[in-house]
mmCIF file of C-alpha atoms in Angstrom:
data_model
loop_
_atom_site.group_PDB
_atom_site.id
_atom_site.type_symbol
_atom_site.label_atom_id
_atom_site.label_comp_id
_atom_site.label_asym_id
_atom_site.label_seq_id
_atom_site.Cartn_x
_atom_site.Cartn_y
_atom_site.Cartn_z
ATOM 1 C CA UNK U 145 135.704 -31.544 -44.694
ATOM 2 C CA UNK U 146 137.789 -33.786 -46.989
ATOM 3 C CA UNK U 147 137.492 -37.536 -46.549
ATOM 4 C CA UNK U 148 141.218 -37.697 -45.766
ATOM 5 C CA UNK U 149 140.788 -35.523 -42.694
ATOM 6 C CA UNK U 150 137.771 -37.505 -41.510
ATOM 7 C CA UNK U 151 139.918 -40.650 -41.561
ATOM 8 C CA UNK U 152 142.821 -38.760 -40.001
ATOM 9 C CA UNK U 153 140.666 -37.586 -37.090
ATOM 10 C CA UNK U 154 139.293 -41.095 -36.615
ATOM 11 C CA UNK U 155 142.794 -42.563 -36.667
ATOM 12 C CA UNK U 156 144.373 -40.242 -34.131
ATOM 13 C CA UNK U 157 141.253 -40.313 -31.946
ATOM 14 C CA UNK U 158 141.520 -44.107 -31.719
ATOM 15 C CA UNK U 159 145.256 -43.828 -30.997
ATOM 16 C CA UNK U 160 144.609 -41.369 -28.161
ATOM 17 C CA UNK U 161 141.726 -43.428 -26.770
ATOM 18 C CA UNK U 162 143.962 -46.498 -26.630
ATOM 19 C CA UNK U 163 146.720 -44.485 -24.936
ATOM 20 C CA UNK U 164 144.230 -43.175 -22.377
ATOM 21 C CA UNK U 165 142.953 -46.679 -21.628
ATOM 22 C CA UNK U 166 146.512 -47.966 -21.199
ATOM 23 C CA UNK U 167 147.218 -45.138 -18.787
ATOM 24 C CA UNK U 168 144.030 -45.666 -16.777
ATOM 25 C CA UNK U 169 144.760 -49.384 -16.402
ATOM 26 C CA UNK U 170 147.869 -48.592 -14.371
ATOM 27 C CA UNK U 171 148.549 -44.877 -13.788
ATOM 28 C CA UNK U 172 151.425 -45.603 -11.388
ATOM 29 C CA UNK U 173 153.304 -47.366 -14.191
ATOM 30 C CA UNK U 174 153.833 -43.954 -15.800
ATOM 31 C CA UNK U 175 155.941 -41.247 -14.168
ATOM 32 C CA UNK U 176 153.305 -38.637 -15.027
ATOM 33 C CA UNK U 177 150.796 -40.606 -12.959
ATOM 34 C CA UNK U 178 152.897 -40.414 -9.801
ATOM 35 C CA UNK U 179 153.160 -37.579 -7.276
ATOM 36 C CA UNK U 180 156.958 -37.053 -7.566
ATOM 37 C CA UNK U 181 156.570 -35.891 -11.167
ATOM 38 C CA UNK U 182 154.217 -33.086 -10.171
ATOM 39 C CA UNK U 183 156.516 -32.173 -7.294
ATOM 40 C CA UNK U 184 159.342 -32.091 -9.856
ATOM 41 C CA UNK U 185 157.362 -29.630 -11.998
ATOM 42 C CA UNK U 186 156.625 -27.497 -8.945
ATOM 43 C CA UNK U 187 160.114 -26.011 -8.640
ATOM 44 C CA UNK U 188 159.677 -22.219 -8.391
ATOM 45 C CA UNK U 189 161.790 -21.425 -11.480
ATOM 46 C CA UNK U 190 159.826 -23.890 -13.610
ATOM 47 C CA UNK U 191 156.495 -22.469 -12.502
ATOM 48 C CA UNK U 192 157.741 -18.912 -13.067
ATOM 49 C CA UNK U 193 158.965 -19.779 -16.572
ATOM 50 C CA UNK U 194 155.678 -21.508 -17.388
ATOM 51 C CA UNK U 195 153.482 -18.656 -16.161
ATOM 52 C CA UNK U 196 155.581 -16.068 -18.016
ATOM 53 C CA UNK U 197 155.671 -18.045 -21.262
ATOM 54 C CA UNK U 198 152.015 -19.037 -21.153
ATOM 55 C CA UNK U 199 150.920 -15.472 -20.439
ATOM 56 C CA UNK U 200 153.018 -14.144 -23.332
ATOM 57 C CA UNK U 201 151.762 -16.703 -25.850
ATOM 58 C CA UNK U 202 148.142 -16.444 -24.701
ATOM 59 C CA UNK U 203 148.040 -12.666 -24.726
ATOM 60 C CA UNK U 204 149.799 -12.066 -28.046
ATOM 61 C CA UNK U 205 148.271 -15.000 -29.973
ATOM 62 C CA UNK U 206 145.400 -12.993 -31.534
ATOM 63 C CA UNK U 207 147.816 -10.277 -32.690
ATOM 64 C CA UNK U 208 150.306 -12.481 -34.539
ATOM 65 C CA UNK U 209 148.502 -12.232 -37.852
ATOM 66 C CA UNK U 210 147.824 -15.980 -37.835
ATOM 67 C CA UNK U 211 144.015 -16.466 -37.746
ATOM 68 C CA UNK U 212 144.381 -19.958 -36.256
ATOM 69 C CA UNK U 213 145.840 -18.574 -33.021
ATOM 70 C CA UNK U 214 143.658 -17.083 -30.318
ATOM 71 C CA UNK U 215 143.628 -16.828 -26.532
ATOM 72 C CA UNK U 216 142.111 -20.306 -26.168
ATOM 73 C CA UNK U 217 144.557 -22.442 -28.120
ATOM 74 C CA UNK U 218 147.455 -20.307 -26.915
ATOM 75 C CA UNK U 219 146.503 -21.161 -23.329
ATOM 76 C CA UNK U 220 145.634 -24.846 -23.568
ATOM 77 C CA UNK U 221 148.652 -25.701 -25.712
ATOM 78 C CA UNK U 222 150.904 -23.942 -23.182
ATOM 79 C CA UNK U 223 149.372 -25.965 -20.344
ATOM 80 C CA UNK U 224 149.642 -29.258 -22.251
ATOM 81 C CA UNK U 225 153.258 -28.513 -23.119
ATOM 82 C CA UNK U 226 154.312 -27.725 -19.544
ATOM 83 C CA UNK U 227 152.504 -30.650 -17.966
ATOM 84 C CA UNK U 228 153.544 -33.347 -20.441
ATOM 85 C CA UNK U 229 156.713 -32.381 -22.345
ATOM 86 C CA UNK U 230 159.221 -32.986 -19.499
ATOM 87 C CA UNK U 231 157.735 -36.442 -18.932
ATOM 88 C CA UNK U 232 157.526 -37.305 -22.642
ATOM 89 C CA UNK U 233 161.153 -36.368 -23.332
ATOM 90 C CA UNK U 234 162.368 -38.290 -20.287
ATOM 91 C CA UNK U 235 160.288 -41.332 -21.174
ATOM 92 C CA UNK U 236 161.544 -41.426 -24.758
ATOM 93 C CA UNK U 237 165.123 -41.083 -23.495
ATOM 94 C CA UNK U 238 164.564 -44.095 -21.239
ATOM 95 C CA UNK U 239 162.975 -45.981 -24.128
ATOM 96 C CA UNK U 240 166.132 -45.516 -26.199
ATOM 97 C CA UNK U 241 168.136 -46.749 -23.222
ATOM 98 C CA UNK U 242 165.757 -49.713 -22.870
ATOM 99 C CA UNK U 243 164.680 -48.561 -19.425
ATOM 100 C CA UNK U 244 161.054 -47.838 -20.345
ATOM 101 C CA UNK U 245 158.471 -50.119 -21.894
ATOM 102 C CA UNK U 246 157.017 -49.734 -25.354
ATOM 103 C CA UNK U 247 153.663 -49.083 -23.688
ATOM 104 C CA UNK U 248 155.140 -46.055 -21.927
ATOM 105 C CA UNK U 249 156.702 -44.915 -25.199
ATOM 106 C CA UNK U 250 153.393 -45.267 -27.062
ATOM 107 C CA UNK U 251 151.451 -43.268 -24.470
ATOM 108 C CA UNK U 252 154.212 -40.633 -24.417
ATOM 109 C CA UNK U 253 154.166 -40.263 -28.218
ATOM 110 C CA UNK U 254 150.389 -39.865 -28.220
ATOM 111 C CA UNK U 255 150.684 -37.229 -25.499
ATOM 112 C CA UNK U 256 153.309 -35.398 -27.595
ATOM 113 C CA UNK U 257 151.194 -35.409 -30.756
ATOM 114 C CA UNK U 258 148.006 -34.462 -28.925
ATOM 115 C CA UNK U 259 149.671 -31.598 -27.054
ATOM 116 C CA UNK U 260 151.625 -30.251 -30.029
ATOM 117 C CA UNK U 261 149.165 -30.858 -32.858
ATOM 118 C CA UNK U 262 145.951 -32.791 -32.465
ATOM 119 C CA UNK U 263 144.446 -30.606 -29.737
ATOM 120 C CA UNK U 264 145.089 -27.557 -31.933
ATOM 121 C CA UNK U 265 143.564 -29.302 -34.949
ATOM 122 C CA UNK U 266 140.354 -30.425 -33.287
ATOM 123 C CA UNK U 267 139.831 -27.074 -31.563
ATOM 124 C CA UNK U 268 139.970 -25.338 -34.942
ATOM 125 C CA UNK U 269 137.616 -27.911 -36.471
ATOM 126 C CA UNK U 270 135.165 -27.073 -33.686
ATOM 127 C CA UNK U 271 135.751 -23.309 -34.012
ATOM 128 C CA UNK U 272 135.864 -22.953 -37.798
ATOM 129 C CA UNK U 273 134.085 -26.068 -39.062
ATOM 130 C CA UNK U 274 137.010 -27.334 -41.135
ATOM 131 C CA UNK U 275 140.430 -28.891 -40.680
ATOM 132 C CA UNK U 276 143.044 -26.121 -40.424
ATOM 133 C CA UNK U 277 145.201 -25.752 -43.563
ATOM 134 C CA UNK U 278 148.125 -25.047 -41.227
ATOM 135 C CA UNK U 279 147.940 -28.465 -39.549
ATOM 136 C CA UNK U 280 151.082 -29.913 -41.143
ATOM 137 C CA UNK U 281 153.216 -26.796 -40.645
ATOM 138 C CA UNK U 282 152.006 -26.584 -37.047
ATOM 139 C CA UNK U 283 152.865 -30.249 -36.461
ATOM 140 C CA UNK U 284 156.494 -29.623 -37.362
ATOM 141 C CA UNK U 285 156.928 -26.226 -35.704
ATOM 142 C CA UNK U 286 155.099 -27.134 -32.505
ATOM 143 C CA UNK U 287 156.993 -30.418 -32.201
ATOM 144 C CA UNK U 288 160.314 -28.547 -32.262
ATOM 145 C CA UNK U 289 159.045 -26.197 -29.553
ATOM 146 C CA UNK U 290 157.636 -29.126 -27.568
ATOM 147 C CA UNK U 291 160.956 -30.981 -27.629
ATOM 148 C CA UNK U 292 162.867 -27.842 -26.653
ATOM 149 C CA UNK U 293 160.415 -27.237 -23.790
ATOM 150 C CA UNK U 294 160.777 -30.802 -22.543
ATOM 151 C CA UNK U 295 164.551 -30.389 -22.429
ATOM 152 C CA UNK U 296 164.263 -26.902 -20.900
ATOM 153 C CA UNK U 297 162.177 -28.095 -17.944
ATOM 154 C CA UNK U 298 164.530 -31.018 -17.395
ATOM 155 C CA UNK U 299 167.579 -28.821 -16.881
ATOM 156 C CA UNK U 300 169.277 -28.990 -13.510
ATOM 157 C CA UNK U 301 172.628 -28.361 -11.888
ATOM 158 C CA UNK U 302 174.266 -31.242 -10.056
ATOM 159 C CA UNK U 303 177.305 -30.939 -7.848
ATOM 160 C CA UNK U 304 180.281 -32.623 -9.460
ATOM 161 C CA UNK U 305 178.586 -32.861 -12.881
ATOM 162 C CA UNK U 306 177.473 -29.346 -13.657
ATOM 163 C CA UNK U 307 174.390 -28.770 -15.810
ATOM 164 C CA UNK U 308 172.649 -31.956 -16.916
ATOM 165 C CA UNK U 309 169.187 -33.098 -17.927
ATOM 166 C CA UNK U 310 167.250 -34.419 -14.943
ATOM 167 C CA UNK U 311 166.464 -37.703 -16.671
ATOM 168 C CA UNK U 312 170.212 -38.442 -16.789
ATOM 169 C CA UNK U 313 170.357 -39.011 -13.043
ATOM 170 C CA UNK U 314 168.915 -41.694 -10.819
ATOM 171 C CA UNK U 315 165.602 -40.894 -9.196
ATOM 172 C CA UNK U 316 164.053 -38.916 -12.041
ATOM 173 C CA UNK U 317 161.512 -37.329 -11.929
ATOM 174 C CA UNK U 318 162.176 -36.358 -8.330
ATOM 175 C CA UNK U 319 163.362 -32.837 -7.567
ATOM 176 C CA UNK U 320 167.133 -32.292 -7.622
ATOM 177 C CA UNK U 321 168.970 -32.184 -4.312
ATOM 178 C CA UNK U 322 169.997 -28.573 -5.014
ATOM 179 C CA UNK U 323 168.346 -25.896 -7.103
ATOM 180 C CA UNK U 324 170.604 -23.321 -8.789
ATOM 181 C CA UNK U 325 168.585 -21.649 -11.517
ATOM 182 C CA UNK U 326 171.139 -18.926 -12.267
ATOM 183 C CA UNK U 327 173.661 -21.601 -13.217
ATOM 184 C CA UNK U 328 171.170 -22.848 -15.811
ATOM 185 C CA UNK U 329 170.545 -19.512 -17.510
ATOM 186 C CA UNK U 330 172.878 -19.957 -20.474
ATOM 187 C CA UNK U 331 171.534 -23.425 -21.252
ATOM 188 C CA UNK U 332 167.948 -22.369 -20.595
ATOM 189 C CA UNK U 333 168.288 -19.568 -23.138
ATOM 190 C CA UNK U 334 169.303 -22.073 -25.837
ATOM 191 C CA UNK U 335 166.135 -24.123 -25.364
ATOM 192 C CA UNK U 336 163.922 -21.057 -25.010
ATOM 193 C CA UNK U 337 165.002 -19.708 -28.430
ATOM 194 C CA UNK U 338 162.610 -21.883 -30.536
ATOM 195 C CA UNK U 339 159.560 -20.704 -28.575
ATOM 196 C CA UNK U 340 160.635 -17.057 -28.658
ATOM 197 C CA UNK U 341 161.418 -17.258 -32.381
ATOM 198 C CA UNK U 342 158.045 -18.859 -33.107
ATOM 199 C CA UNK U 343 156.268 -15.878 -31.557
ATOM 200 C CA UNK U 344 158.503 -13.154 -33.033
ATOM 201 C CA UNK U 345 158.408 -14.526 -36.584
ATOM 202 C CA UNK U 346 154.755 -13.532 -36.889
ATOM 203 C CA UNK U 347 155.548 -9.919 -36.046
ATOM 204 C CA UNK U 348 158.538 -9.510 -38.345
#
């Protein structure tokens, strides 16, 4: 393995270790460490979308023609995306609005990069013995999908406002007062396109 990648692994490993320590010091300071967030993710339509998407990606991964994709990374990246992306996108939104601390933003960014790239990289180092040549392309493509997924799972309909992102209302990440998935379909399709395109591009 090139010296560059050895330093790269060391650098992002230290970044993730620091993020993990910051989280463990005060889990309740992060929305992902509190029960309401997991209740928020437990809406039936979100679980159904996750199971369908994860099953599709996991099952077709070995047949895409990309040797870096298999059942394992297809599954764990799907799980990481569902469990962290809605929180990461909401946290970064609050950071821009100065309603979240820089500590929260740092941990969220590390979670994004680990879920979308670094977990994929280190799995392939373990599987193949070398850093994947697709690491940079995957970083960009997976980050687009990750952002779209975070917005997708934050969609909700609110009486008097219509379709909004959940982090735009008070009380996020609690569940919305009303759940109307069929009113979200048009918007949901927009954010699902990057993930669908990423799978189909390998077949065509």
